[in-house]
């Protein structure tokens, strides 16, 4: 099921939302302040975010705006006790996709989440056949990979690794997440298999080209940017 990031400083509300969504099968990571949420949303892949407007540290509005400026295109739902038109417009102008005023019924929250995820999936489908970043493209039907018009031959593992990066551009991915997504295996911290294959992939998609695309974050993982 999709992974949802929840930023809500009211622990009672946060607990109710988290428990309710997990009962529906969602994977939920909850944060009670803006700084912690921003750090997590930058470094981990999520399918949808729920942001309370009145967060301590960094407000939900500024958090949303910052994530959009960094290129994150995932659905964002704002929660707030402020229900005026101007408040809603502020939320939408910051990059939110939907706006829910407190107090609300959990069924309505669930319905809005499902609608946002469905809409996001529908929007991805037409372009999902060809994944691209900068001058690098991957065709999921023909399995062809090109950079700047030059065809690149990859092994099956290198192809799977590149597909993970292209589906999560500008997101810091941990080695464990990469291994689980690319090869559907539990990550063994005692091995460097991910690092080895990242180097293999770099040699094929970066050697001979001016711009480096896959960047290392020491002790954290890798990012396509």
CSV table of N, CA, C and O in Angstrom, one decimal, residues 48-138:
chain,number,residue,atom,x,y,z
A,48,UNK,N,2.1,10.2,-0.6
A,48,UNK,CA,1.2,11.3,-0.3
A,48,UNK,C,1.6,11.9,1.0
A,48,UNK,O,2.1,11.2,1.9
A,49,UNK,N,1.4,13.2,1.2
A,49,UNK,CA,1.7,13.9,2.4
A,49,UNK,C,0.5,14.6,3.0
A,49,UNK,O,-0.3,15.1,2.2
A,50,UNK,N,0.3,14.5,4.3
A,50,UNK,CA,-0.7,15.2,5.0
A,50,UNK,C,-0.1,16.2,5.9
A,50,UNK,O,0.7,15.8,6.8
A,51,UNK,N,-0.3,17.5,5.7
A,51,UNK,CA,0.4,18.5,6.5
A,51,UNK,C,-0.6,19.4,7.3
A,51,UNK,O,-1.5,20.0,6.7
A,52,UNK,N,-0.4,19.5,8.6
A,52,UNK,CA,-1.1,20.5,9.4
A,52,UNK,C,-0.5,21.9,9.1
A,52,UNK,O,0.7,22.0,9.1
A,53,UNK,N,-1.4,22.9,9.0
A,53,UNK,CA,-0.9,24.2,8.7
A,53,UNK,C,-0.1,24.8,9.9
A,53,UNK,O,1.0,25.3,9.7
A,54,UNK,N,-0.6,24.6,11.1
A,54,UNK,CA,0.0,25.2,12.3
A,54,UNK,C,1.0,24.3,12.9
A,54,UNK,O,0.8,23.9,14.1
A,55,UNK,N,2.1,24.1,12.2
A,55,UNK,CA,3.2,23.2,12.8
A,55,UNK,C,4.2,24.1,13.5
A,55,UNK,O,4.5,25.2,13.1
A,56,UNK,N,4.8,23.6,14.6
A,56,UNK,CA,5.9,24.4,15.2
A,56,UNK,C,7.1,24.3,14.4
A,56,UNK,O,7.4,23.3,13.7
A,57,UNK,N,7.9,25.3,14.5
A,57,UNK,CA,9.1,25.4,13.7
A,57,UNK,C,8.9,25.9,12.3
A,57,UNK,O,9.0,27.1,12.0
A,58,UNK,N,8.5,25.0,11.4
A,58,UNK,CA,8.2,25.4,10.0
A,58,UNK,C,6.7,25.1,9.8
A,58,UNK,O,6.3,24.0,10.0
A,59,UNK,N,6.0,26.1,9.4
A,59,UNK,CA,4.5,25.9,9.2
A,59,UNK,C,4.3,24.9,8.0
A,59,UNK,O,5.1,24.7,7.2
A,60,UNK,N,3.1,24.3,8.0
A,60,UNK,CA,2.7,23.4,7.0
A,60,UNK,C,2.7,24.1,5.6
A,60,UNK,O,3.1,23.5,4.6
A,61,UNK,N,2.4,25.4,5.6
A,61,UNK,CA,2.4,26.1,4.3
A,61,UNK,C,3.8,26.3,3.8
A,61,UNK,O,4.0,26.1,2.6
A,62,UNK,N,4.7,26.7,4.6
A,62,UNK,CA,6.1,26.9,4.2
A,62,UNK,C,6.7,25.5,3.9
A,62,UNK,O,7.5,25.4,2.9
A,63,UNK,N,6.3,24.5,4.6
A,63,UNK,CA,6.8,23.1,4.3
A,63,UNK,C,6.4,22.7,2.9
A,63,UNK,O,7.2,22.2,2.1
A,64,UNK,N,5.1,22.9,2.6
A,64,UNK,CA,4.6,22.5,1.3
A,64,UNK,C,5.3,23.3,0.2
A,64,UNK,O,5.7,22.7,-0.8
A,65,UNK,N,5.5,24.6,0.4
A,65,UNK,CA,6.1,25.4,-0.6
A,65,UNK,C,7.5,25.0,-0.8
A,65,UNK,O,8.0,24.9,-2.0
A,66,UNK,N,8.3,24.7,0.2
A,66,UNK,CA,9.6,24.2,0.1
A,66,UNK,C,9.8,22.9,-0.6
A,66,UNK,O,10.6,22.8,-1.5
A,67,UNK,N,8.9,22.0,-0.4
A,67,UNK,CA,8.9,20.7,-1.1
A,67,UNK,C,8.6,20.9,-2.6
A,67,UNK,O,9.2,20.2,-3.4
A,68,UNK,N,7.7,21.8,-2.9
A,68,UNK,CA,7.3,22.0,-4.3
A,68,UNK,C,8.5,22.6,-5.0
A,68,UNK,O,8.8,22.3,-6.2
A,69,UNK,N,9.2,23.6,-4.3
A,69,UNK,CA,10.3,24.2,-5.0
A,69,UNK,C,11.5,23.3,-5.2
A,69,UNK,O,12.3,23.5,-6.1
A,70,UNK,N,11.5,22.2,-4.5
A,70,UNK,CA,12.5,21.2,-4.7
A,70,UNK,C,12.1,20.1,-5.7
A,70,UNK,O,12.9,19.2,-6.0
A,71,UNK,N,10.9,20.3,-6.3
A,71,UNK,CA,10.5,19.4,-7.4
A,71,UNK,C,9.7,18.2,-7.0
A,71,UNK,O,9.4,17.4,-7.9
A,72,UNK,N,9.3,18.1,-5.7
A,72,UNK,CA,8.4,17.0,-5.3
A,72,UNK,C,7.0,17.2,-5.9
A,72,UNK,O,6.4,18.2,-5.6
A,73,UNK,N,6.6,16.2,-6.6
A,73,UNK,CA,5.3,16.3,-7.3
A,73,UNK,C,4.2,15.4,-6.7
A,73,UNK,O,3.1,15.3,-7.3
A,74,UNK,N,4.5,14.8,-5.6
A,74,UNK,CA,3.5,13.9,-5.0
A,74,UNK,C,2.3,14.7,-4.4
A,74,UNK,O,2.4,15.9,-4.1
A,75,UNK,N,1.1,14.1,-4.2
A,75,UNK,CA,-0.1,14.8,-3.7
A,75,UNK,C,0.2,15.2,-2.3
A,75,UNK,O,0.7,14.5,-1.4
A,76,UNK,N,-0.3,16.5,-2.0
A,76,UNK,CA,-0.2,17.0,-0.6
A,76,UNK,C,-1.6,17.5,-0.2
A,76,UNK,O,-2.3,18.3,-0.9
A,77,UNK,N,-2.0,17.0,1.0
A,77,UNK,CA,-3.3,17.4,1.6
A,77,UNK,C,-3.1,18.2,2.8
A,77,UNK,O,-2.3,17.8,3.7
A,78,UNK,N,-3.6,19.4,2.9
A,78,UNK,CA,-3.4,20.3,4.0
A,78,UNK,C,-4.6,20.1,5.0
A,78,UNK,O,-5.8,20.0,4.6
A,79,UNK,N,-4.2,20.1,6.3
A,79,UNK,CA,-5.2,20.1,7.4
A,79,UNK,C,-5.1,21.4,8.2
A,79,UNK,O,-4.0,21.8,8.5
A,80,UNK,N,-6.3,21.9,8.6
A,80,UNK,CA,-6.2,23.2,9.3
A,80,UNK,C,-7.5,23.5,10.0
A,80,UNK,O,-8.6,23.0,9.6
A,81,UNK,N,-7.4,24.3,11.1
A,81,UNK,CA,-8.6,24.8,11.8
A,81,UNK,C,-9.1,26.1,11.1
A,81,UNK,O,-10.1,26.6,11.5
A,82,UNK,N,-8.2,26.6,10.2
A,82,UNK,CA,-8.5,27.9,9.6
A,82,UNK,C,-9.3,27.6,8.3
A,82,UNK,O,-8.7,27.0,7.3
A,83,UNK,N,-10.5,28.0,8.3
A,83,UNK,CA,-11.4,27.6,7.1
A,83,UNK,C,-11.9,28.7,6.2
A,83,UNK,O,-12.8,28.5,5.4
A,84,UNK,N,-11.3,29.9,6.3
A,84,UNK,CA,-11.8,31.0,5.5
A,84,UNK,C,-11.2,30.8,4.0
A,84,UNK,O,-10.3,30.0,3.8
A,85,UNK,N,-11.8,31.5,3.1
A,85,UNK,CA,-11.4,31.4,1.7
A,85,UNK,C,-10.0,31.8,1.5
A,85,UNK,O,-9.2,31.1,0.8
A,86,UNK,N,-9.5,32.9,2.2
A,86,UNK,CA,-8.2,33.3,2.1
A,86,UNK,C,-7.2,32.3,2.6
A,86,UNK,O,-6.1,32.1,2.1
A,87,UNK,N,-7.6,31.6,3.7
A,87,UNK,CA,-6.7,30.5,4.3
A,87,UNK,C,-6.6,29.4,3.2
A,87,UNK,O,-5.5,28.8,3.0
A,88,UNK,N,-7.7,29.0,2.6
A,88,UNK,CA,-7.6,27.9,1.6
A,88,UNK,C,-6.8,28.4,0.4
A,88,UNK,O,-6.0,27.6,-0.1
A,89,UNK,N,-6.9,29.6,0.0
A,89,UNK,CA,-6.2,30.1,-1.2
A,89,UNK,C,-4.7,30.1,-0.9
A,89,UNK,O,-3.8,29.8,-1.7
A,90,UNK,N,-4.3,30.4,0.4
A,90,UNK,CA,-2.9,30.4,0.8
A,90,UNK,C,-2.4,29.0,0.7
A,90,UNK,O,-1.2,28.8,0.2
A,91,UNK,N,-3.2,28.0,1.2
A,91,UNK,CA,-2.7,26.7,1.1
A,91,UNK,C,-2.5,26.2,-0.3
A,91,UNK,O,-1.5,25.6,-0.7
A,92,UNK,N,-3.5,26.5,-1.2
A,92,UNK,CA,-3.4,26.1,-2.6
A,92,UNK,C,-2.2,26.8,-3.3
A,92,UNK,O,-1.5,26.2,-4.1
A,93,UNK,N,-2.0,28.1,-3.0
A,93,UNK,CA,-0.9,28.8,-3.6
A,93,UNK,C,0.4,28.3,-3.2
A,93,UNK,O,1.4,28.5,-3.9
A,94,UNK,N,0.5,27.6,-2.0
A,94,UNK,CA,1.8,27.0,-1.6
A,94,UNK,C,2.1,25.7,-2.3
A,94,UNK,O,3.2,25.2,-2.1
A,95,UNK,N,1.1,25.2,-3.0
A,95,UNK,CA,1.3,23.9,-3.7
A,95,UNK,C,0.4,22.8,-3.3
A,95,UNK,O,0.6,21.6,-3.8
A,96,UNK,N,-0.5,23.0,-2.3
A,96,UNK,CA,-1.3,21.9,-1.9
A,96,UNK,C,-2.3,21.5,-2.9
A,96,UNK,O,-2.8,22.3,-3.8
A,97,UNK,N,-2.7,20.2,-2.9
A,97,UNK,CA,-3.6,19.6,-3.9
A,97,UNK,C,-5.1,19.6,-3.3
A,97,UNK,O,-6.0,19.6,-4.1
A,98,UNK,N,-5.2,19.6,-2.0
A,98,UNK,CA,-6.5,19.5,-1.4
A,98,UNK,C,-6.4,20.1,0.0
A,98,UNK,O,-5.3,20.3,0.6
A,99,UNK,N,-7.6,20.5,0.6
A,99,UNK,CA,-7.6,21.2,1.8
A,99,UNK,C,-8.8,20.7,2.7
A,99,UNK,O,-9.9,20.6,2.2
A,100,UNK,N,-8.5,20.3,3.9
A,100,UNK,CA,-9.5,19.7,4.8
A,100,UNK,C,-9.5,20.5,6.1
A,100,UNK,O,-8.5,20.6,6.7
A,101,UNK,N,-10.7,21.0,6.5
A,101,UNK,CA,-10.8,21.8,7.6
A,101,UNK,C,-11.2,21.0,8.9
A,101,UNK,O,-12.1,20.1,8.8
A,102,UNK,N,-10.5,21.2,10.0
A,102,UNK,CA,-10.8,20.5,11.2
A,102,UNK,C,-12.0,21.2,11.9
A,102,UNK,O,-12.2,22.4,11.8
A,103,UNK,N,-12.9,20.4,12.6
A,103,UNK,CA,-12.9,19.0,12.7
A,103,UNK,C,-13.4,18.3,11.5
A,103,UNK,O,-14.2,18.9,10.8
A,104,UNK,N,-13.0,17.1,11.2
A,104,UNK,CA,-13.5,16.4,10.0
A,104,UNK,C,-13.8,14.9,10.4
A,104,UNK,O,-13.3,14.4,11.4
A,105,UNK,N,-14.5,14.3,9.6
A,105,UNK,CA,-14.8,12.9,9.7
A,105,UNK,C,-13.7,12.1,9.1
A,105,UNK,O,-13.3,12.4,8.0
A,106,UNK,N,-13.3,11.0,9.7
A,106,UNK,CA,-12.2,10.2,9.2
A,106,UNK,C,-12.6,9.7,7.8
A,106,UNK,O,-11.7,9.6,6.9
A,107,UNK,N,-13.8,9.3,7.6
A,107,UNK,CA,-14.3,8.8,6.3
A,107,UNK,C,-14.0,9.8,5.2
A,107,UNK,O,-13.7,9.4,4.0
A,108,UNK,N,-14.2,11.1,5.5
A,108,UNK,CA,-13.9,12.1,4.5
A,108,UNK,C,-12.5,12.2,4.2
A,108,UNK,O,-12.0,12.3,3.0
A,109,UNK,N,-11.6,12.2,5.2
A,109,UNK,CA,-10.2,12.2,5.0
A,109,UNK,C,-9.8,11.0,4.2
A,109,UNK,O,-9.0,11.2,3.2
A,110,UNK,N,-10.3,9.8,4.5
A,110,UNK,CA,-9.9,8.6,3.7
A,110,UNK,C,-10.3,8.8,2.2
A,110,UNK,O,-9.6,8.4,1.3
A,111,UNK,N,-11.5,9.3,2.0
A,111,UNK,CA,-12.0,9.5,0.6
A,111,UNK,C,-11.2,10.5,-0.1
A,111,UNK,O,-10.9,10.3,-1.3
A,112,UNK,N,-10.7,11.5,0.5
A,112,UNK,CA,-9.9,12.5,-0.2
A,112,UNK,C,-8.5,11.9,-0.5
A,112,UNK,O,-7.9,12.2,-1.5
A,113,UNK,N,-8.0,11.1,0.4
A,113,UNK,CA,-6.7,10.5,0.2
A,113,UNK,C,-6.8,9.5,-1.0
A,113,UNK,O,-5.9,9.5,-1.9
A,114,UNK,N,-7.8,8.7,-1.0
A,114,UNK,CA,-8.0,7.8,-2.1
A,114,UNK,C,-8.2,8.5,-3.4
A,114,UNK,O,-7.6,8.1,-4.5
A,115,UNK,N,-8.9,9.6,-3.4
A,115,UNK,CA,-9.1,10.4,-4.7
A,115,UNK,C,-7.8,11.0,-5.1
A,115,UNK,O,-7.5,11.0,-6.3
A,116,UNK,N,-6.9,11.5,-4.2
A,116,UNK,CA,-5.7,12.1,-4.6
A,116,UNK,C,-4.7,11.1,-5.1
A,116,UNK,O,-4.0,11.3,-6.1
A,117,UNK,N,-4.7,9.9,-4.5
A,117,UNK,CA,-3.8,8.9,-5.0
A,117,UNK,C,-4.2,8.3,-6.3
A,117,UNK,O,-3.4,8.0,-7.2
A,118,UNK,N,-5.5,8.2,-6.5
A,118,UNK,CA,-6.1,7.7,-7.8
A,118,UNK,C,-5.8,8.7,-8.9
A,118,UNK,O,-5.4,8.4,-10.0
A,119,UNK,N,-5.9,10.0,-8.6
A,119,UNK,CA,-5.6,11.1,-9.6
A,119,UNK,C,-4.2,11.1,-10.0
A,119,UNK,O,-3.8,11.2,-11.1
A,120,UNK,N,-3.3,10.9,-8.9
A,120,UNK,CA,-1.9,10.9,-9.2
A,120,UNK,C,-1.5,9.7,-10.0
A,120,UNK,O,-0.7,9.9,-11.0
A,121,UNK,N,-2.1,8.6,-9.8
A,121,UNK,CA,-1.8,7.4,-10.6
A,121,UNK,C,-2.2,7.6,-12.0
A,121,UNK,O,-1.5,7.2,-13.0
A,122,UNK,N,-3.4,8.1,-12.2
A,122,UNK,CA,-3.9,8.4,-13.5
A,122,UNK,C,-3.1,9.3,-14.3
A,122,UNK,O,-2.9,9.2,-15.5
A,123,UNK,N,-2.5,10.3,-13.6
A,123,UNK,CA,-1.7,11.3,-14.3
A,123,UNK,C,-0.3,10.7,-14.7
A,123,UNK,O,0.3,11.1,-15.7
A,124,UNK,N,0.1,9.7,-13.9
A,124,UNK,CA,1.4,9.1,-14.2
A,124,UNK,C,1.4,8.1,-15.4
A,124,UNK,O,2.3,8.0,-16.1
A,125,UNK,N,0.2,7.5,-15.6
A,125,UNK,CA,0.1,6.4,-16.6
A,125,UNK,C,0.5,6.8,-18.0
A,125,UNK,O,1.3,6.1,-18.6
A,126,UNK,N,0.1,8.0,-18.6
A,126,UNK,CA,0.5,8.3,-19.9
A,126,UNK,C,2.0,8.4,-20.1
A,126,UNK,O,2.5,8.0,-21.2
A,127,UNK,N,2.7,9.0,-19.2
A,127,UNK,CA,4.1,9.2,-19.3
A,127,UNK,C,4.9,8.1,-18.7
A,127,UNK,O,6.2,8.1,-18.7
A,128,UNK,N,4.2,7.1,-18.1
A,128,UNK,CA,4.9,6.1,-17.3
A,128,UNK,C,5.7,5.1,-18.3
A,128,UNK,O,6.6,4.4,-17.8
A,129,UNK,N,5.4,5.1,-19.6
A,129,UNK,CA,6.1,4.2,-20.5
A,129,UNK,C,7.5,4.7,-20.7
A,129,UNK,O,8.4,3.9,-21.0
A,130,UNK,N,7.7,6.0,-20.7
A,130,UNK,CA,9.0,6.6,-20.9
A,130,UNK,C,9.4,7.4,-19.7
A,130,UNK,O,8.7,8.4,-19.4
A,131,UNK,N,10.4,7.0,-18.9
A,131,UNK,CA,10.9,7.8,-17.8
A,131,UNK,C,12.1,8.6,-18.2
A,131,UNK,O,12.9,8.1,-19.0
A,132,UNK,N,12.1,9.8,-17.8
A,132,UNK,CA,13.3,10.7,-18.3
A,132,UNK,C,13.7,11.6,-17.2
A,132,UNK,O,12.9,12.0,-16.3
A,133,UNK,N,15.0,12.0,-17.2
A,133,UNK,CA,15.5,13.0,-16.3
A,133,UNK,C,16.7,13.6,-17.1
A,133,UNK,O,17.6,12.9,-17.5
A,134,UNK,N,16.6,14.9,-17.2
A,134,UNK,CA,17.7,15.7,-17.9
A,134,UNK,C,17.7,15.1,-19.4
A,134,UNK,O,16.7,15.1,-20.0
A,135,UNK,N,18.9,14.6,-19.8
A,135,UNK,CA,18.9,14.0,-21.2
A,135,UNK,C,19.0,12.5,-21.2
A,135,UNK,O,19.3,11.9,-22.1
A,136,UNK,N,18.5,11.9,-20.0
A,136,UNK,CA,18.5,10.5,-19.9
A,136,UNK,C,17.1,9.9,-20.0
A,136,UNK,O,16.2,10.5,-19.3
A,137,UNK,N,16.9,8.9,-20.8
A,137,UNK,CA,15.5,8.3,-20.9
A,137,UNK,C,15.6,6.8,-20.8
A,137,UNK,O,16.5,6.2,-21.2
A,138,UNK,N,14.5,6.3,-20.3
A,138,UNK,CA,14.3,4.8,-20.2
A,138,UNK,C,12.9,4.5,-20.6
A,138,UNK,O,11.9,5.0,-20.1
